[in-house]
PDB file of C-alpha atoms and ligand atoms in Angstrom:
ATOM      1  CA  MET I   1     -69.239 101.403 -42.510  1.00  0.00           C
ATOM      2  CA  VAL I   2     -69.132 100.624 -38.784  1.00  0.00           C
ATOM      3  CA  LYS I   3     -70.229 103.672 -37.017  1.00  0.00           C
ATOM      4  CA  LYS I   4     -68.809 104.773 -33.669  1.00  0.00           C
ATOM      5  CA  LYS I   5     -71.274 105.336 -30.884  1.00  0.00           C
ATOM      6  CA  ALA I   6     -71.604 109.009 -29.752  1.00  0.00           C
ATOM      7  CA  CYS I   7     -73.412 111.063 -27.111  1.00  0.00           C
ATOM      8  CA  VAL I   8     -74.661 114.616 -27.187  1.00  0.00           C
ATOM      9  CA  PHE I   9     -74.799 116.791 -24.103  1.00  0.00           C
ATOM     10  CA  ILE I  10     -77.163 119.721 -24.204  1.00  0.00           C
ATOM     11  CA  SER I  11     -78.822 122.197 -21.849  1.00  0.00           C
ATOM     12  CA  GLY I  12     -81.062 124.244 -24.166  1.00  0.00           C
ATOM     13  CA  SER I  13     -82.836 124.357 -27.422  1.00  0.00           C
ATOM     14  CA  GLY I  14     -80.798 121.450 -29.056  1.00  0.00           C
ATOM     15  CA  THR I  15     -80.781 122.754 -32.623  1.00  0.00           C
ATOM     16  CA  ASN I  16     -77.267 121.438 -33.036  1.00  0.00           C
ATOM     17  CA  LEU I  17     -78.400 118.061 -31.568  1.00  0.00           C
ATOM     18  CA  LYS I  18     -81.197 118.000 -34.079  1.00  0.00           C
ATOM     19  CA  SER I  19     -78.723 118.734 -36.969  1.00  0.00           C
ATOM     20  CA  ILE I  20     -76.239 116.046 -35.709  1.00  0.00           C
ATOM     21  CA  ILE I  21     -78.944 113.408 -35.371  1.00  0.00           C
ATOM     22  CA  LYS I  22     -80.242 114.082 -38.887  1.00  0.00           C
ATOM     23  CA  ASN I  23     -76.763 113.847 -40.323  1.00  0.00           C
ATOM     24  CA  SER I  24     -75.915 110.758 -38.355  1.00  0.00           C
ATOM     25  CA  ARG I  25     -78.707 108.947 -40.221  1.00  0.00           C
ATOM     26  CA  ASP I  26     -76.545 109.220 -43.349  1.00  0.00           C
ATOM     27  CA  TYR I  27     -74.814 105.975 -44.258  1.00  0.00           C
ATOM     28  CA  ASN I  28     -71.443 107.674 -44.681  1.00  0.00           C
ATOM     29  CA  PHE I  29     -71.610 109.628 -41.396  1.00  0.00           C
ATOM     30  CA  PRO I  30     -69.006 108.236 -39.000  1.00  0.00           C
ATOM     31  CA  ILE I  31     -71.013 108.259 -35.789  1.00  0.00           C
ATOM     32  CA  ASN I  32     -74.435 107.245 -34.528  1.00  0.00           C
ATOM     33  CA  ILE I  33     -76.089 109.258 -31.756  1.00  0.00           C
ATOM     34  CA  SER I  34     -76.816 106.557 -29.174  1.00  0.00           C
ATOM     35  CA  LEU I  35     -77.461 108.742 -26.115  1.00  0.00           C
ATOM     36  CA  VAL I  36     -78.505 112.339 -25.260  1.00  0.00           C
ATOM     37  CA  VAL I  37     -77.510 113.761 -21.839  1.00  0.00           C
ATOM     38  CA  THR I  38     -78.960 116.903 -20.243  1.00  0.00           C
ATOM     39  CA  ASN I  39     -78.694 118.570 -16.869  1.00  0.00           C
ATOM     40  CA  ASN I  40     -81.794 120.653 -17.542  1.00  0.00           C
ATOM     41  CA  LYS I  41     -85.178 118.917 -17.386  1.00  0.00           C
ATOM     42  CA  THR I  42     -86.860 121.821 -19.304  1.00  0.00           C
ATOM     43  CA  ALA I  43     -84.284 121.746 -22.159  1.00  0.00           C
ATOM     44  CA  LYS I  44     -86.335 122.085 -25.422  1.00  0.00           C
ATOM     45  CA  GLY I  45     -83.776 119.869 -27.143  1.00  0.00           C
ATOM     46  CA  ILE I  46     -85.082 116.764 -25.322  1.00  0.00           C
ATOM     47  CA  ILE I  47     -87.886 116.802 -27.846  1.00  0.00           C
ATOM     48  CA  PHE I  48     -85.384 115.671 -30.524  1.00  0.00           C
ATOM     49  CA  ALA I  49     -84.151 112.726 -28.536  1.00  0.00           C
ATOM     50  CA  LYS I  50     -87.763 111.639 -28.160  1.00  0.00           C
ATOM     51  CA  LYS I  51     -88.667 112.290 -31.763  1.00  0.00           C
ATOM     52  CA  PHE I  52     -85.772 110.214 -33.048  1.00  0.00           C
ATOM     53  CA  SER I  53     -86.173 107.503 -30.360  1.00  0.00           C
ATOM     54  CA  ILE I  54     -82.825 108.209 -28.866  1.00  0.00           C
ATOM     55  CA  PRO I  55     -82.369 107.214 -25.148  1.00  0.00           C
ATOM     56  CA  TYR I  56     -81.783 110.319 -22.902  1.00  0.00           C
ATOM     57  CA  ILE I  57     -80.801 110.980 -19.437  1.00  0.00           C
ATOM     58  CA  CYS I  58     -81.849 114.066 -17.525  1.00  0.00           C
ATOM     59  CA  LEU I  59     -79.756 114.646 -14.501  1.00  0.00           C
ATOM     60  CA  ASN I  60     -79.703 117.689 -12.352  1.00  0.00           C
ATOM     61  CA  THR I  61     -77.357 117.127  -9.530  1.00  0.00           C
ATOM     62  CA  ASP I  62     -73.915 118.102  -8.191  1.00  0.00           C
ATOM     63  CA  GLN I  63     -70.863 117.590 -10.448  1.00  0.00           C
ATOM     64  CA  TYR I  64     -69.507 114.566  -8.629  1.00  0.00           C
ATOM     65  CA  LYS I  65     -72.756 112.654  -8.686  1.00  0.00           C
ATOM     66  CA  PHE I  66     -73.526 113.683 -12.297  1.00  0.00           C
ATOM     67  CA  GLU I  67     -70.279 112.518 -13.605  1.00  0.00           C
ATOM     68  CA  LYS I  68     -70.326 109.275 -11.766  1.00  0.00           C
ATOM     69  CA  ILE I  69     -73.708 108.339 -13.139  1.00  0.00           C
ATOM     70  CA  ILE I  70     -72.968 109.635 -16.672  1.00  0.00           C
ATOM     71  CA  LEU I  71     -69.574 107.847 -16.855  1.00  0.00           C
ATOM     72  CA  LYS I  72     -71.310 104.606 -16.089  1.00  0.00           C
ATOM     73  CA  LYS I  73     -73.885 105.218 -18.740  1.00  0.00           C
ATOM     74  CA  LEU I  74     -71.210 106.219 -21.307  1.00  0.00           C
ATOM     75  CA  ASN I  75     -69.304 103.013 -20.634  1.00  0.00           C
ATOM     76  CA  GLU I  76     -72.428 100.838 -20.737  1.00  0.00           C
ATOM     77  CA  ASN I  77     -73.317 102.330 -24.067  1.00  0.00           C
ATOM     78  CA  LYS I  78     -69.768 102.065 -25.392  1.00  0.00           C
ATOM     79  CA  ILE I  79     -69.692 105.808 -26.197  1.00  0.00           C
ATOM     80  CA  LYS I  80     -66.580 106.844 -28.148  1.00  0.00           C
ATOM     81  CA  LEU I  81     -67.292 110.479 -28.646  1.00  0.00           C
ATOM     82  CA  ILE I  82     -69.043 113.218 -26.601  1.00  0.00           C
ATOM     83  CA  CYS I  83     -70.426 116.209 -28.451  1.00  0.00           C
ATOM     84  CA  LEU I  84     -71.096 119.198 -26.241  1.00  0.00           C
ATOM     85  CA  ALA I  85     -73.801 121.357 -27.918  1.00  0.00           C
ATOM     86  CA  GLY I  86     -75.007 124.155 -25.653  1.00  0.00           C
ATOM     87  CA  PHE I  87     -74.129 122.234 -22.469  1.00  0.00           C
ATOM     88  CA  MET I  88     -74.000 124.710 -19.626  1.00  0.00           C
ATOM     89  CA  LYS I  89     -72.496 122.534 -16.832  1.00  0.00           C
ATOM     90  CA  ILE I  90     -68.847 122.588 -16.123  1.00  0.00           C
ATOM     91  CA  LEU I  91     -67.135 119.210 -16.408  1.00  0.00           C
ATOM     92  CA  SER I  92     -64.431 118.333 -13.914  1.00  0.00           C
ATOM     93  CA  LYS I  93     -60.733 118.225 -14.941  1.00  0.00           C
ATOM     94  CA  LYS I  94     -60.789 114.497 -14.174  1.00  0.00           C
ATOM     95  CA  PHE I  95     -63.691 113.797 -16.491  1.00  0.00           C
ATOM     96  CA  ILE I  96     -62.125 115.681 -19.270  1.00  0.00           C
ATOM     97  CA  ARG I  97     -58.756 113.895 -18.724  1.00  0.00           C
ATOM     98  CA  ASP I  98     -60.481 110.526 -18.728  1.00  0.00           C
ATOM     99  CA  PHE I  99     -62.133 111.352 -22.161  1.00  0.00           C
ATOM    100  CA  ARG I 100     -59.175 113.220 -23.562  1.00  0.00           C
ATOM    101  CA  GLY I 101     -59.467 113.626 -27.260  1.00  0.00           C
ATOM    102  CA  LYS I 102     -63.099 112.319 -27.215  1.00  0.00           C
ATOM    103  CA  ILE I 103     -64.978 115.410 -26.209  1.00  0.00           C
ATOM    104  CA  ILE I 104     -65.684 118.167 -28.658  1.00  0.00           C
ATOM    105  CA  ASN I 105     -67.587 121.415 -28.314  1.00  0.00           C
ATOM    106  CA  ILE I 106     -69.028 124.150 -30.463  1.00  0.00           C
ATOM    107  CA  HIS I 107     -68.580 127.762 -29.599  1.00  0.00           C
ATOM    108  CA  PRO I 108     -70.273 130.761 -31.266  1.00  0.00           C
ATOM    109  CA  SER I 109     -67.140 132.703 -32.081  1.00  0.00           C
ATOM    110  CA  LEU I 110     -63.877 132.420 -33.895  1.00  0.00           C
ATOM    111  CA  LEU I 111     -61.771 131.178 -31.059  1.00  0.00           C
ATOM    112  CA  PRO I 112     -59.611 132.303 -29.418  1.00  0.00           C
ATOM    113  CA  LYS I 113     -61.656 135.398 -29.566  1.00  0.00           C
ATOM    114  CA  TYR I 114     -64.713 135.723 -27.316  1.00  0.00           C
ATOM    115  CA  LYS I 115     -64.413 132.762 -24.951  1.00  0.00           C
ATOM    116  CA  GLY I 116     -67.262 132.369 -22.492  1.00  0.00           C
ATOM    117  CA  LEU I 117     -70.810 133.643 -22.471  1.00  0.00           C
ATOM    118  CA  ASN I 118     -72.708 136.583 -24.034  1.00  0.00           C
ATOM    119  CA  THR I 119     -70.690 136.210 -27.223  1.00  0.00           C
ATOM    120  CA  PHE I 120     -72.835 137.969 -29.786  1.00  0.00           C
ATOM    121  CA  ASN I 121     -73.215 141.219 -27.776  1.00  0.00           C
ATOM    122  CA  ARG I 122     -69.408 141.297 -27.237  1.00  0.00           C
ATOM    123  CA  VAL I 123     -68.840 140.770 -30.943  1.00  0.00           C
ATOM    124  CA  LEU I 124     -71.190 143.566 -31.791  1.00  0.00           C
ATOM    125  CA  LYS I 125     -69.528 145.950 -29.428  1.00  0.00           C
ATOM    126  CA  SER I 126     -66.190 145.348 -31.136  1.00  0.00           C
ATOM    127  CA  LYS I 127     -65.217 146.731 -34.518  1.00  0.00           C
ATOM    128  CA  ASP I 128     -64.858 143.219 -35.954  1.00  0.00           C
ATOM    129  CA  LYS I 129     -66.232 142.657 -39.478  1.00  0.00           C
ATOM    130  CA  ILE I 130     -66.210 138.945 -39.214  1.00  0.00           C
ATOM    131  CA  THR I 131     -67.238 136.442 -36.669  1.00  0.00           C
ATOM    132  CA  GLY I 132     -68.229 132.777 -36.834  1.00  0.00           C
ATOM    133  CA  CYS I 133     -68.079 129.556 -34.846  1.00  0.00           C
ATOM    134  CA  THR I 134     -65.473 127.019 -33.833  1.00  0.00           C
ATOM    135  CA  VAL I 135     -65.685 123.322 -33.174  1.00  0.00           C
ATOM    136  CA  HIS I 136     -62.837 122.255 -30.865  1.00  0.00           C
ATOM    137  CA  PHE I 137     -61.497 119.586 -28.671  1.00  0.00           C
ATOM    138  CA  VAL I 138     -62.273 120.166 -25.041  1.00  0.00           C
ATOM    139  CA  ASP I 139     -59.359 120.467 -22.641  1.00  0.00           C
ATOM    140  CA  GLU I 140     -59.257 121.555 -18.918  1.00  0.00           C
ATOM    141  CA  LYS I 141     -59.522 125.296 -19.777  1.00  0.00           C
ATOM    142  CA  LEU I 142     -62.744 127.055 -20.863  1.00  0.00           C
ATOM    143  CA  ASP I 143     -63.289 127.150 -24.739  1.00  0.00           C
ATOM    144  CA  ASN I 144     -59.567 126.390 -25.120  1.00  0.00           C
ATOM    145  CA  GLY I 145     -58.811 123.004 -26.779  1.00  0.00           C
ATOM    146  CA  LYS I 146     -57.318 122.414 -30.338  1.00  0.00           C
ATOM    147  CA  THR I 147     -59.529 123.774 -33.155  1.00  0.00           C
ATOM    148  CA  ILE I 148     -60.992 121.248 -35.474  1.00  0.00           C
ATOM    149  CA  ILE I 149     -62.883 123.537 -37.770  1.00  0.00           C
ATOM    150  CA  GLN I 150     -64.078 127.171 -38.028  1.00  0.00           C
ATOM    151  CA  LYS I 151     -66.782 128.830 -40.156  1.00  0.00           C
ATOM    152  CA  ARG I 152     -66.904 132.491 -40.798  1.00  0.00           C
ATOM    153  CA  VAL I 153     -69.900 134.925 -40.974  1.00  0.00           C
ATOM    154  CA  LEU I 154     -69.807 138.480 -42.058  1.00  0.00           C
ATOM    155  CA  ILE I 155     -71.185 141.065 -39.582  1.00  0.00           C
ATOM    156  CA  GLY I 156     -73.599 143.448 -41.239  1.00  0.00           C
ATOM    157  CA  SER I 157     -74.026 147.006 -40.127  1.00  0.00           C
ATOM    158  CA  LYS I 158     -77.724 146.246 -39.319  1.00  0.00           C
ATOM    159  CA  ASP I 159     -77.034 143.064 -37.406  1.00  0.00           C
ATOM    160  CA  ASP I 160     -78.181 142.775 -33.750  1.00  0.00           C
ATOM    161  CA  ALA I 161     -77.545 139.822 -31.468  1.00  0.00           C
ATOM    162  CA  LYS I 162     -80.643 138.014 -32.673  1.00  0.00           C
ATOM    163  CA  THR I 163     -79.874 138.167 -36.478  1.00  0.00           C
ATOM    164  CA  LEU I 164     -76.176 137.435 -35.937  1.00  0.00           C
ATOM    165  CA  LYS I 165     -76.980 134.396 -33.726  1.00  0.00           C
ATOM    166  CA  LYS I 166     -79.317 133.142 -36.483  1.00  0.00           C
ATOM    167  CA  ARG I 167     -76.596 133.285 -39.091  1.00  0.00           C
ATOM    168  CA  VAL I 168     -73.886 131.901 -36.874  1.00  0.00           C
ATOM    169  CA  GLN I 169     -76.043 128.976 -35.837  1.00  0.00           C
ATOM    170  CA  PHE I 170     -76.754 128.179 -39.438  1.00  0.00           C
ATOM    171  CA  GLU I 171     -72.969 127.839 -39.872  1.00  0.00           C
ATOM    172  CA  GLU I 172     -72.747 125.786 -36.678  1.00  0.00           C
ATOM    173  CA  TYR I 173     -74.670 123.028 -38.141  1.00  0.00           C
ATOM    174  CA  ARG I 174     -72.385 122.653 -41.087  1.00  0.00           C
ATOM    175  CA  ALA I 175     -69.362 123.122 -38.836  1.00  0.00           C
ATOM    176  CA  TYR I 176     -70.293 120.340 -36.459  1.00  0.00           C
ATOM    177  CA  THR I 177     -70.965 117.982 -39.306  1.00  0.00           C
ATOM    178  CA  ASN I 178     -67.753 118.738 -41.060  1.00  0.00           C
ATOM    179  CA  ALA I 179     -65.752 118.571 -37.788  1.00  0.00           C
ATOM    180  CA  ILE I 180     -67.115 115.069 -36.996  1.00  0.00           C
ATOM    181  CA  HIS I 181     -66.117 113.808 -40.482  1.00  0.00           C
ATOM    182  CA  LYS I 182     -62.707 115.506 -40.147  1.00  0.00           C
ATOM    183  CA  ILE I 183     -62.010 113.774 -36.767  1.00  0.00           C
ATOM    184  CA  TYR I 184     -62.582 110.377 -38.280  1.00  0.00           C
ATOM    185  CA  GLU I 185     -60.742 111.022 -41.429  1.00  0.00           C
ATOM    186  CA  LEU I 186     -57.743 111.801 -39.363  1.00  0.00           C
ATOM    187  CA  ASN I 187     -57.946 108.656 -37.312  1.00  0.00           C
TER     188      ASN I 187
HETATM  189  C1  LIG T   1     -74.849 127.204 -29.836  1.00  0.00           C
HETATM  190  O1  LIG T   1     -74.927 128.579 -30.293  1.00  0.00           O
HETATM  191  C2  LIG T   1     -73.431 126.921 -29.425  1.00  0.00           C
HETATM  192  O2  LIG T   1     -72.482 127.645 -30.098  1.00  0.00           O
HETATM  193  C3  LIG T   1     -73.348 127.264 -27.961  1.00  0.00           C
HETATM  194  O3  LIG T   1     -74.648 127.029 -27.475  1.00  0.00           O
HETATM  195  C4  LIG T   1     -75.582 127.120 -28.515  1.00  0.00           C
HETATM  196  C5  LIG T   1     -76.469 125.850 -28.447  1.00  0.00           C
HETATM  197  O4  LIG T   1     -77.569 126.001 -29.174  1.00  0.00           O
HETATM  198  N1  LIG T   1     -72.358 126.496 -27.293  1.00  0.00           N
HETATM  199  P1  LIG T   1     -78.489 124.811 -29.568  1.00  0.00           P
HETATM  200  O5  LIG T   1     -78.908 124.247 -28.129  1.00  0.00           O
HETATM  201  O6  LIG T   1     -77.736 123.752 -30.330  1.00  0.00           O
HETATM  202  O7  LIG T   1     -79.698 125.271 -30.397  1.00  0.00           O
END
């Protein structure tokens, strides 16, 4: 199988990055992670790019410069899919339009519920019995594009933000993998 080249954008711990890289080593996985991008030089996730010998770029600058440099790198590396995984920098409408249908994101809730930050505390304050995660295409609005896949997690009466996050993240790794398979099955 000819794998498409993909890039993962991170800002933090990079556990989704790690999971995607591991899965991408599978012969039947439709993408190969050829590049990692971060805006945070202290992002723990950089360790996974290093560990798996994947080139990475760390760039902490204004949006215009960031996107100009990254766009050049994406084109040079023939990147066909951008996976956002805990990437905390806002991308411009132009950048998103230029990559329409080729940027996906993971969010720790069952969208359209709980868009934005601080998801777990807001979920716990609600009376919801179920939460989960969503992998979706990125459009110009925050946490808004078409859903590719969702995974559900039951909220226990003893859950706090930490325990819930742990269980949701476990589902995130499965969700991201399934979503990437799904995208290329549809194409
Ligand atoms: C994930 O929980 C994801 O839903 C959110 O950011 C977190 C990133 O975690 N968008 P990690 O960096 O992959 O560990």
